[in-house]
Structure formats: structure tokens, C-alpha cells
GROMACS .gro file of N, CA and C in nm:
model
  390
    1LEU      N    1   0.083  -0.119   0.000
    1LEU     CA    2   0.000   0.000   0.000
    1LEU      C    3   0.087   0.125   0.000
    2PRO      N    4   0.043   0.227  -0.070
    2PRO     CA    5   0.119   0.352  -0.068
    2PRO      C    6   0.110   0.418   0.070
    3PRO      N    7   0.210   0.497   0.106
    3PRO     CA    8   0.212   0.558   0.240
    3PRO      C    9   0.089   0.645   0.269
    4SER      N   10   0.039   0.716   0.169
    4SER     CA   11  -0.078   0.803   0.194
    4SER      C   12  -0.202   0.718   0.230
    5GLU      N   13  -0.217   0.606   0.162
    5GLU     CA   14  -0.329   0.515   0.191
    5GLU      C   15  -0.315   0.456   0.330
    6ARG      N   16  -0.193   0.421   0.366
    6ARG     CA   17  -0.165   0.367   0.499
    6ARG      C   18  -0.199   0.469   0.608
    7ASP      N   19  -0.162   0.594   0.585
    7ASP     CA   20  -0.191   0.700   0.682
    7ASP      C   21  -0.342   0.721   0.696
    8ARG      N   22  -0.414   0.716   0.583
    8ARG     CA   23  -0.559   0.737   0.586
    8ARG      C   24  -0.627   0.625   0.665
    9ILE      N   25  -0.587   0.500   0.640
    9ILE     CA   26  -0.643   0.385   0.712
    9ILE      C   27  -0.609   0.395   0.860
   10GLY      N   28  -0.486   0.435   0.891
   10GLY     CA   29  -0.445   0.451   1.030
   10GLY      C   30  -0.528   0.556   1.102
   11ALA      N   31  -0.558   0.666   1.034
   11ALA     CA   32  -0.639   0.772   1.094
   11ALA      C   33  -0.781   0.723   1.121
   12VAL      N   34  -0.837   0.647   1.025
   12VAL     CA   35  -0.973   0.593   1.043
   12VAL      C   36  -0.976   0.497   1.161
   13LEU      N   37  -0.875   0.410   1.170
   13LEU     CA   38  -0.872   0.314   1.281
   13LEU      C   39  -0.854   0.384   1.415
   14GLU      N   40  -0.771   0.487   1.420
   14GLU     CA   41  -0.752   0.562   1.545
   14GLU      C   42  -0.882   0.629   1.588
   15ARG      N   43  -0.955   0.686   1.491
   15ARG     CA   44  -1.082   0.750   1.522
   15ARG      C   45  -1.181   0.648   1.578
   16ARG      N   46  -1.187   0.530   1.515
   16ARG     CA   47  -1.280   0.427   1.563
   16ARG      C   48  -1.242   0.378   1.701
   17LEU      N   49  -1.112   0.361   1.726
   17LEU     CA   50  -1.067   0.316   1.858
   17LEU      C   51  -1.097   0.419   1.965
   18SER      N   52  -1.089   0.547   1.930
   18SER     CA   53  -1.116   0.651   2.030
   18SER      C   54  -1.265   0.655   2.066
   19LEU      N   55  -1.351   0.607   1.977
   19LEU     CA   56  -1.495   0.606   2.004
   19LEU      C   57  -1.538   0.487   2.090
   20ARG      N   58  -1.452   0.387   2.100
   20ARG     CA   59  -1.487   0.269   2.180
   20ARG      C   60  -1.494   0.306   2.327
   21PRO      N   61  -1.589   0.247   2.402
   21PRO     CA   62  -1.597   0.276   2.545
   21PRO      C   63  -1.479   0.216   2.620
   22THR      N   64  -1.443   0.279   2.730
   22THR     CA   65  -1.333   0.228   2.812
   22THR      C   66  -1.380   0.108   2.892
   23SER      N   67  -1.286   0.037   2.952
   23SER     CA   68  -1.323  -0.080   3.031
   23SER      C   69  -1.405  -0.040   3.153
   24GLU      N   70  -1.379   0.079   3.209
   24GLU     CA   71  -1.460   0.126   3.323
   24GLU      C   72  -1.605   0.148   3.281
   25GLN      N   73  -1.624   0.205   3.162
   25GLN     CA   74  -1.761   0.227   3.114
   25GLN      C   75  -1.831   0.094   3.088
   26LEU      N   76  -1.757  -0.003   3.035
   26LEU     CA   77  -1.816  -0.135   3.011
   26LEU      C   78  -1.852  -0.204   3.143
   27LEU      N   79  -1.770  -0.184   3.246
   27LEU     CA   80  -1.802  -0.240   3.378
   27LEU      C   81  -1.928  -0.174   3.435
   28GLU      N   82  -1.941  -0.042   3.418
   28GLU     CA   83  -2.059   0.030   3.468
   28GLU      C   84  -2.186  -0.018   3.400
   29ARG      N   85  -2.177  -0.049   3.271
   29ARG     CA   86  -2.294  -0.095   3.196
   29ARG      C   87  -2.320  -0.244   3.213
   30ASN      N   88  -2.239  -0.311   3.293
   30ASN     CA   89  -2.251  -0.455   3.319
   30ASN      C   90  -2.231  -0.537   3.191
   31ILE      N   91  -2.143  -0.489   3.103
   31ILE     CA   92  -2.109  -0.563   2.982
   31ILE      C   93  -1.982  -0.643   3.004
   32LEU      N   94  -1.885  -0.581   3.067
   32LEU     CA   95  -1.759  -0.646   3.099
   32LEU      C   96  -1.763  -0.686   3.246
   33HIS      N   97  -1.737  -0.811   3.274
   33HIS     CA   98  -1.742  -0.859   3.411
   33HIS      C   99  -1.601  -0.864   3.469
   34SER      N  100  -1.586  -0.807   3.587
   34SER     CA  101  -1.454  -0.802   3.649
   34SER      C  102  -1.420  -0.935   3.717
   35THR      N  103  -1.522  -1.012   3.753
   35THR     CA  104  -1.497  -1.139   3.822
   35THR      C  105  -1.490  -1.252   3.720
   36GLY      N  106  -1.418  -1.356   3.756
   36GLY     CA  107  -1.404  -1.470   3.669
   36GLY      C  108  -1.525  -1.562   3.677
   37SER      N  109  -1.529  -1.659   3.587
   37SER     CA  110  -1.643  -1.750   3.583
   37SER      C  111  -1.650  -1.838   3.708
   38GLN      N  112  -1.534  -1.873   3.764
   38GLN     CA  113  -1.533  -1.955   3.887
   38GLN      C  114  -1.592  -1.876   4.003
   39GLN      N  115  -1.557  -1.749   4.013
   39GLN     CA  116  -1.610  -1.667   4.121
   39GLN      C  117  -1.761  -1.647   4.104
   40LEU      N  118  -1.806  -1.626   3.980
   40LEU     CA  119  -1.950  -1.612   3.954
   40LEU      C  120  -2.024  -1.739   3.993
   41GLU      N  121  -1.966  -1.854   3.960
   41GLU     CA  122  -2.029  -1.982   3.994
   41GLU      C  123  -2.035  -2.001   4.145
   42SER      N  124  -1.930  -1.964   4.216
   42SER     CA  125  -1.933  -1.978   4.362
   42SER      C  126  -2.036  -1.883   4.424
   43GLU      N  127  -2.048  -1.761   4.371
   43GLU     CA  128  -2.151  -1.668   4.420
   43GLU      C  129  -2.290  -1.723   4.395
   44ARG      N  130  -2.310  -1.785   4.280
   44ARG     CA  131  -2.440  -1.843   4.247
   44ARG      C  132  -2.473  -1.957   4.342
   45ARG      N  133  -2.373  -2.044   4.370
   45ARG     CA  134  -2.395  -2.155   4.464
   45ARG      C  135  -2.428  -2.103   4.603
   46GLN      N  136  -2.358  -1.998   4.645
   46GLN     CA  137  -2.382  -1.939   4.776
   46GLN      C  138  -2.524  -1.882   4.784
   47GLN      N  139  -2.569  -1.819   4.678
   47GLN     CA  140  -2.705  -1.764   4.676
   47GLN      C  141  -2.809  -1.876   4.680
   48ILE      N  142  -2.784  -1.986   4.611
   48ILE     CA  143  -2.875  -2.101   4.615
   48ILE      C  144  -2.883  -2.157   4.756
   49ARG      N  145  -2.768  -2.168   4.824
   49ARG     CA  146  -2.768  -2.217   4.962
   49ARG      C  147  -2.849  -2.126   5.053
   50LEU      N  148  -2.831  -1.995   5.036
   50LEU     CA  149  -2.903  -1.897   5.117
   50LEU      C  150  -3.054  -1.909   5.096
   51LEU      N  151  -3.097  -1.921   4.971
   51LEU     CA  152  -3.240  -1.932   4.942
   51LEU      C  153  -3.297  -2.063   4.994
   52ALA      N  154  -3.221  -2.172   4.982
   52ALA     CA  155  -3.267  -2.301   5.035
   52ALA      C  156  -3.282  -2.294   5.186
   53ARG      N  157  -3.190  -2.226   5.254
   53ARG     CA  158  -3.198  -2.211   5.399
   53ARG      C  159  -3.322  -2.130   5.437
   54LYS      N  160  -3.349  -2.023   5.362
   54LYS     CA  161  -3.467  -1.942   5.390
   54LYS      C  162  -3.595  -2.022   5.371
   55LEU      N  163  -3.597  -2.106   5.267
   55LEU     CA  164  -3.716  -2.187   5.243
   55LEU      C  165  -3.736  -2.292   5.351
   56SER      N  166  -3.627  -2.342   5.408
   56SER     CA  167  -3.640  -2.446   5.511
   56SER      C  168  -3.694  -2.389   5.641
   57TYR      N  169  -3.686  -2.258   5.662
   57TYR     CA  170  -3.737  -2.196   5.784
   57TYR      C  171  -3.884  -2.156   5.772
   58ARG      N  172  -3.951  -2.196   5.667
   58ARG     CA  173  -4.093  -2.162   5.652
   58ARG      C  174  -4.174  -2.234   5.759
   59PRO      N  175  -4.277  -2.168   5.813
   59PRO     CA  176  -4.357  -2.232   5.918
   59PRO      C  177  -4.442  -2.345   5.862
   60THR      N  178  -4.470  -2.443   5.947
   60THR     CA  179  -4.555  -2.555   5.907
   60THR      C  180  -4.701  -2.513   5.917
   61VAL      N  181  -4.790  -2.598   5.867
   61VAL     CA  182  -4.933  -2.570   5.872
   61VAL      C  183  -4.980  -2.561   6.017
   62GLU      N  184  -4.925  -2.649   6.103
   62GLU     CA  185  -4.965  -2.647   6.244
   62GLU      C  186  -4.926  -2.515   6.311
   63GLU      N  187  -4.805  -2.466   6.280
   63GLU     CA  188  -4.763  -2.338   6.336
   63GLU      C  189  -4.853  -2.224   6.288
   64LEU      N  190  -4.891  -2.229   6.163
   64LEU     CA  191  -4.980  -2.125   6.109
   64LEU      C  192  -5.118  -2.133   6.174
   65ARG      N  193  -5.165  -2.255   6.201
   65ARG     CA  194  -5.294  -2.271   6.270
   65ARG      C  195  -5.285  -2.218   6.412
   66ASP      N  196  -5.175  -2.249   6.482
   66ASP     CA  197  -5.159  -2.203   6.620
   66ASP      C  198  -5.157  -2.050   6.628
   67ARG      N  199  -5.094  -1.987   6.531
   67ARG     CA  200  -5.087  -1.841   6.531
   67ARG      C  201  -5.211  -1.778   6.466
   68GLN      N  202  -5.306  -1.863   6.428
   68GLN     CA  203  -5.433  -1.822   6.367
   68GLN      C  204  -5.412  -1.739   6.240
   69ILE      N  205  -5.314  -1.780   6.162
   69ILE     CA  206  -5.289  -1.716   6.034
   69ILE      C  207  -5.368  -1.787   5.924
   70ILE      N  208  -5.383  -1.918   5.942
   70ILE     CA  209  -5.454  -1.998   5.843
   70ILE      C  210  -5.557  -2.083   5.915
   71LYS      N  211  -5.673  -2.099   5.853
   71LYS     CA  212  -5.779  -2.180   5.914
   71LYS      C  213  -5.838  -2.272   5.809
   72PHE      N  214  -5.855  -2.398   5.846
   72PHE     CA  215  -5.920  -2.495   5.759
   72PHE      C  216  -6.048  -2.541   5.826
   73SER      N  217  -6.151  -2.558   5.748
   73SER     CA  218  -6.277  -2.609   5.803
   73SER      C  219  -6.268  -2.760   5.811
   74ASP      N  220  -6.326  -2.816   5.918
   74ASP     CA  221  -6.326  -2.962   5.933
   74ASP      C  222  -6.434  -3.024   5.846
   75TYR      N  223  -6.531  -2.947   5.805
   75TYR     CA  224  -6.643  -2.998   5.728
   75TYR      C  225  -6.634  -2.944   5.585
   76VAL      N  226  -6.642  -3.033   5.488
   76VAL     CA  227  -6.638  -2.994   5.347
   76VAL      C  228  -6.773  -3.028   5.286
   77GLU      N  229  -6.836  -2.931   5.223
   77GLU     CA  230  -6.968  -2.953   5.163
   77GLU      C  231  -6.953  -2.955   5.011
   78VAL      N  232  -7.007  -3.059   4.949
   78VAL     CA  233  -7.002  -3.073   4.804
   78VAL      C  234  -7.145  -3.091   4.755
   79THR      N  235  -7.186  -3.011   4.659
   79THR     CA  236  -7.321  -3.023   4.604
   79THR      C  237  -7.312  -3.046   4.454
   80ARG      N  238  -7.412  -3.112   4.400
   80ARG     CA  239  -7.416  -3.140   4.257
   80ARG      C  240  -7.473  -3.020   4.183
   81THR      N  241  -7.417  -2.993   4.069
   81THR     CA  242  -7.470  -2.888   3.982
   81THR      C  243  -7.470  -2.939   3.839
   82GLU      N  244  -7.545  -2.872   3.757
   82GLU     CA  245  -7.546  -2.908   3.615
   82GLU      C  246  -7.440  -2.824   3.544
   83ASP      N  247  -7.385  -2.880   3.439
   83ASP     CA  248  -7.289  -2.804   3.359
   83ASP      C  249  -7.363  -2.695   3.283
   84TYR      N  250  -7.308  -2.577   3.282
   84TYR     CA  251  -7.369  -2.467   3.208
   84TYR      C  252  -7.259  -2.377   3.154
   85ASP      N  253  -7.297  -2.298   3.055
   85ASP     CA  254  -7.203  -2.209   2.990
   85ASP      C  255  -7.174  -2.091   3.082
   86ARG      N  256  -7.049  -2.074   3.122
   86ARG     CA  257  -7.013  -1.968   3.215
   86ARG      C  258  -6.968  -1.840   3.144
   87VAL      N  259  -6.969  -1.841   3.012
   87VAL     CA  260  -6.925  -1.724   2.936
   87VAL      C  261  -7.041  -1.625   2.931
   88THR      N  262  -7.014  -1.500   2.966
   88THR     CA  263  -7.119  -1.399   2.964
   88THR      C  264  -7.140  -1.346   2.823
   89ASP      N  265  -7.260  -1.295   2.798
   89ASP     CA  266  -7.288  -1.232   2.670
   89ASP      C  267  -7.217  -1.098   2.665
   90LYS      N  268  -7.167  -1.066   2.549
   90LYS     CA  269  -7.102  -0.936   2.533
   90LYS      C  270  -7.210  -0.829   2.522
   91PRO      N  271  -7.194  -0.717   2.593
   91PRO     CA  272  -7.302  -0.619   2.598
   91PRO      C  273  -7.338  -0.560   2.462
   92TRP      N  274  -7.241  -0.551   2.371
   92TRP     CA  275  -7.272  -0.488   2.242
   92TRP      C  276  -7.352  -0.581   2.151
   93THR      N  277  -7.362  -0.711   2.186
   93THR     CA  278  -7.444  -0.800   2.104
   93THR      C  279  -7.592  -0.780   2.133
   94CYS      N  280  -7.623  -0.718   2.247
   94CYS     CA  281  -7.763  -0.697   2.285
   94CYS      C  282  -7.816  -0.563   2.235
   95LEU      N  283  -7.733  -0.480   2.175
   95LEU     CA  284  -7.777  -0.348   2.131
   95LEU      C  285  -7.853  -0.358   2.000
   96SER      N  286  -7.958  -0.280   1.991
   96SER     CA  287  -8.032  -0.273   1.865
   96SER      C  288  -7.961  -0.175   1.772
   97GLU      N  289  -8.004  -0.172   1.647
   97GLU     CA  290  -7.943  -0.080   1.550
   97GLU      C  291  -7.967   0.065   1.590
   98VAL      N  292  -8.084   0.092   1.648
   98VAL     CA  293  -8.116   0.228   1.691
   98VAL      C  294  -8.021   0.270   1.803
   99ASP      N  295  -7.996   0.179   1.899
   99ASP     CA  296  -7.904   0.210   2.009
   99ASP      C  297  -7.763   0.237   1.957
  100LYS      N  298  -7.720   0.154   1.863
  100LYS     CA  299  -7.586   0.172   1.806
  100LYS      C  300  -7.576   0.306   1.734
  101GLU      N  301  -7.682   0.344   1.662
  101GLU     CA  302  -7.683   0.471   1.591
  101GLU      C  303  -7.676   0.589   1.689
  102LYS      N  304  -7.748   0.579   1.800
  102LYS     CA  305  -7.745   0.685   1.902
  102LYS      C  306  -7.604   0.700   1.959
  103ILE      N  307  -7.539   0.587   1.985
  103ILE     CA  308  -7.403   0.590   2.040
  103ILE      C  309  -7.307   0.655   1.941
  104ARG      N  310  -7.320   0.619   1.811
  104ARG     CA  311  -7.234   0.678   1.709
  104ARG      C  312  -7.253   0.829   1.700
  105LYS      N  313  -7.380   0.873   1.702
  105LYS     CA  314  -7.408   1.017   1.693
  105LYS      C  315  -7.351   1.091   1.813
  106GLU      N  316  -7.368   1.033   1.932
  106GLU     CA  317  -7.316   1.098   2.053
  106GLU      C  318  -7.164   1.107   2.048
  107LEU      N  319  -7.100   1.000   2.003
  107LEU     CA  320  -6.954   0.999   1.993
  107LEU      C  321  -6.905   1.101   1.891
  108ASN      N  322  -6.971   1.107   1.775
  108ASN     CA  323  -6.932   1.205   1.673
  108ASN      C  324  -6.953   1.348   1.722
  109ALA      N  325  -7.064   1.371   1.795
  109ALA     CA  326  -7.090   1.505   1.849
  109ALA      C  327  -6.982   1.543   1.950
  110PHE      N  328  -6.944   1.449   2.034
  110PHE     CA  329  -6.838   1.476   2.132
  110PHE      C  330  -6.708   1.510   2.061
  111LYS      N  331  -6.674   1.431   1.959
  111LYS     CA  332  -6.548   1.454   1.888
  111LYS      C  333  -6.548   1.589   1.817
  112SER      N  334  -6.662   1.630   1.763
  112SER     CA  335  -6.664   1.755   1.686
  112SER      C  336  -6.677   1.879   1.773
  113LYS      N  337  -6.741   1.868   1.891
  113LYS     CA  338  -6.768   1.989   1.970
  113LYS      C  339  -6.690   1.997   2.101
  114GLU      N  340  -6.678   1.886   2.173
  114GLU     CA  341  -6.623   1.892   2.309
  114GLU      C  342  -6.476   1.850   2.320
  115MET      N  343  -6.434   1.756   2.236
  115MET     CA  344  -6.299   1.701   2.249
  115MET      C  345  -6.196   1.805   2.206
  116PRO      N  346  -6.098   1.837   2.294
  116PRO     CA  347  -5.997   1.936   2.257
  116PRO      C  348  -5.898   1.878   2.156
  117VAL      N  349  -5.897   1.936   2.037
  117VAL     CA  350  -5.807   1.891   1.931
  117VAL      C  351  -5.742   2.015   1.869
  118HIS      N  352  -5.613   2.005   1.842
  118HIS     CA  353  -5.543   2.116   1.778
  118HIS      C  354  -5.602   2.140   1.639
  119LYS      N  355  -5.611   2.267   1.599
  119LYS     CA  356  -5.679   2.300   1.472
  119LYS      C  357  -5.610   2.235   1.352
  120ASN      N  358  -5.479   2.216   1.358
  120ASN     CA  359  -5.408   2.152   1.246
  120ASN      C  360  -5.427   2.000   1.245
  121SER      N  361  -5.470   1.944   1.357
  121SER     CA  362  -5.489   1.798   1.365
  121SER      C  363  -5.634   1.758   1.348
  122ARG      N  364  -5.724   1.855   1.339
  122ARG     CA  365  -5.867   1.825   1.331
  122ARG      C  366  -5.900   1.738   1.210
  123LYS      N  367  -5.825   1.754   1.102
  123LYS     CA  368  -5.853   1.675   0.980
  123LYS      C  369  -5.825   1.527   1.000
  124TYR      N  370  -5.748   1.489   1.104
  124TYR     CA  371  -5.716   1.348   1.128
  124TYR      C  372  -5.816   1.281   1.222
  125THR      N  373  -5.914   1.356   1.274
  125THR     CA  374  -6.012   1.298   1.365
  125THR      C  375  -6.101   1.201   1.288
  126ARG      N  376  -6.118   1.082   1.342
  126ARG     CA  377  -6.198   0.979   1.275
  126ARG      C  378  -6.340   0.982   1.329
  127TYR      N  379  -6.434   1.000   1.238
  127TYR     CA  380  -6.576   0.998   1.275
  127TYR      C  381  -6.637   0.866   1.232
  128HIS      N  382  -6.735   0.819   1.307
  128HIS     CA  383  -6.801   0.692   1.276
  128HIS      C  384  -6.915   0.715   1.179
  129LYS      N  385  -6.928   0.623   1.084
  129LYS     CA  386  -7.033   0.636   0.982
  129LYS      C  387  -7.169   0.616   1.046
  130SER      N  388  -7.263   0.701   1.006
  130SER     CA  389  -7.400   0.691   1.059
  130SER      C  390  -7.488   0.608   0.968
   0.00000   0.00000   0.00000
């Protein structure tokens, strides 16, 4: 390569290297890890031990009953029922065409008279067909 081309490439590479974040910035962003994989693994194991210890100290059902935090009934009642559709009807399926038309007119009136819209944006307001 000619020397001028070499200098140009060198300048481009220097500029790119100067834009790269420093190792301190990478550490702050949690991209570069200062600890090794063995240390991370030992920290993870220690955290698992801590959580397992915390779970082992959970109170039993008897302790919760004694402290009156939890109560179970001694009697369980079961009754027979018929299977039925538990899905509710959607309210808009019950509307007549007249009701729908009234709602559209009210909505259009609100949009044209009461709703605050910038004068330059008024042309983008969508009105419902009557």
C-alpha cells in the first residue's frame, strides 16, 4: 500500500478506537465482568444455599394454625350442579341498530364539539359512519 493510503487507514482506525468505550464504562454498563467464571459460579452456589436455607425456615401448617394465620374447616360440603355455559354475553351483542346509531351520533358530536383537538390535527379525527 502507498504511504498516503496507509496513513488514511491509520487515521480511520484511530478515530474508531477513540470512540470505543473504556473498560470502566463497560463495567458500569454490566457488559464487561470483572470477576471470573469460577467466582461467579461460587456466588451463584452461595445464593442457592441462602435461598434453600430461607425456604427451610418456613412455618408448618400447624404453626400457622396455632398463630391463627390460616384456618381450615373440618367440614367440606359438596353439592351437585349441572354443567352450564359460564361465558357472559357481550353487551354490544344486545344493542339494537337504533341504540348503536345513538351511540355513534353521541360519539361524533363529542369529537366535533367537546374534544380538545389542535386545529391543524382536526382533519385526522376519525368519525363513525351513521
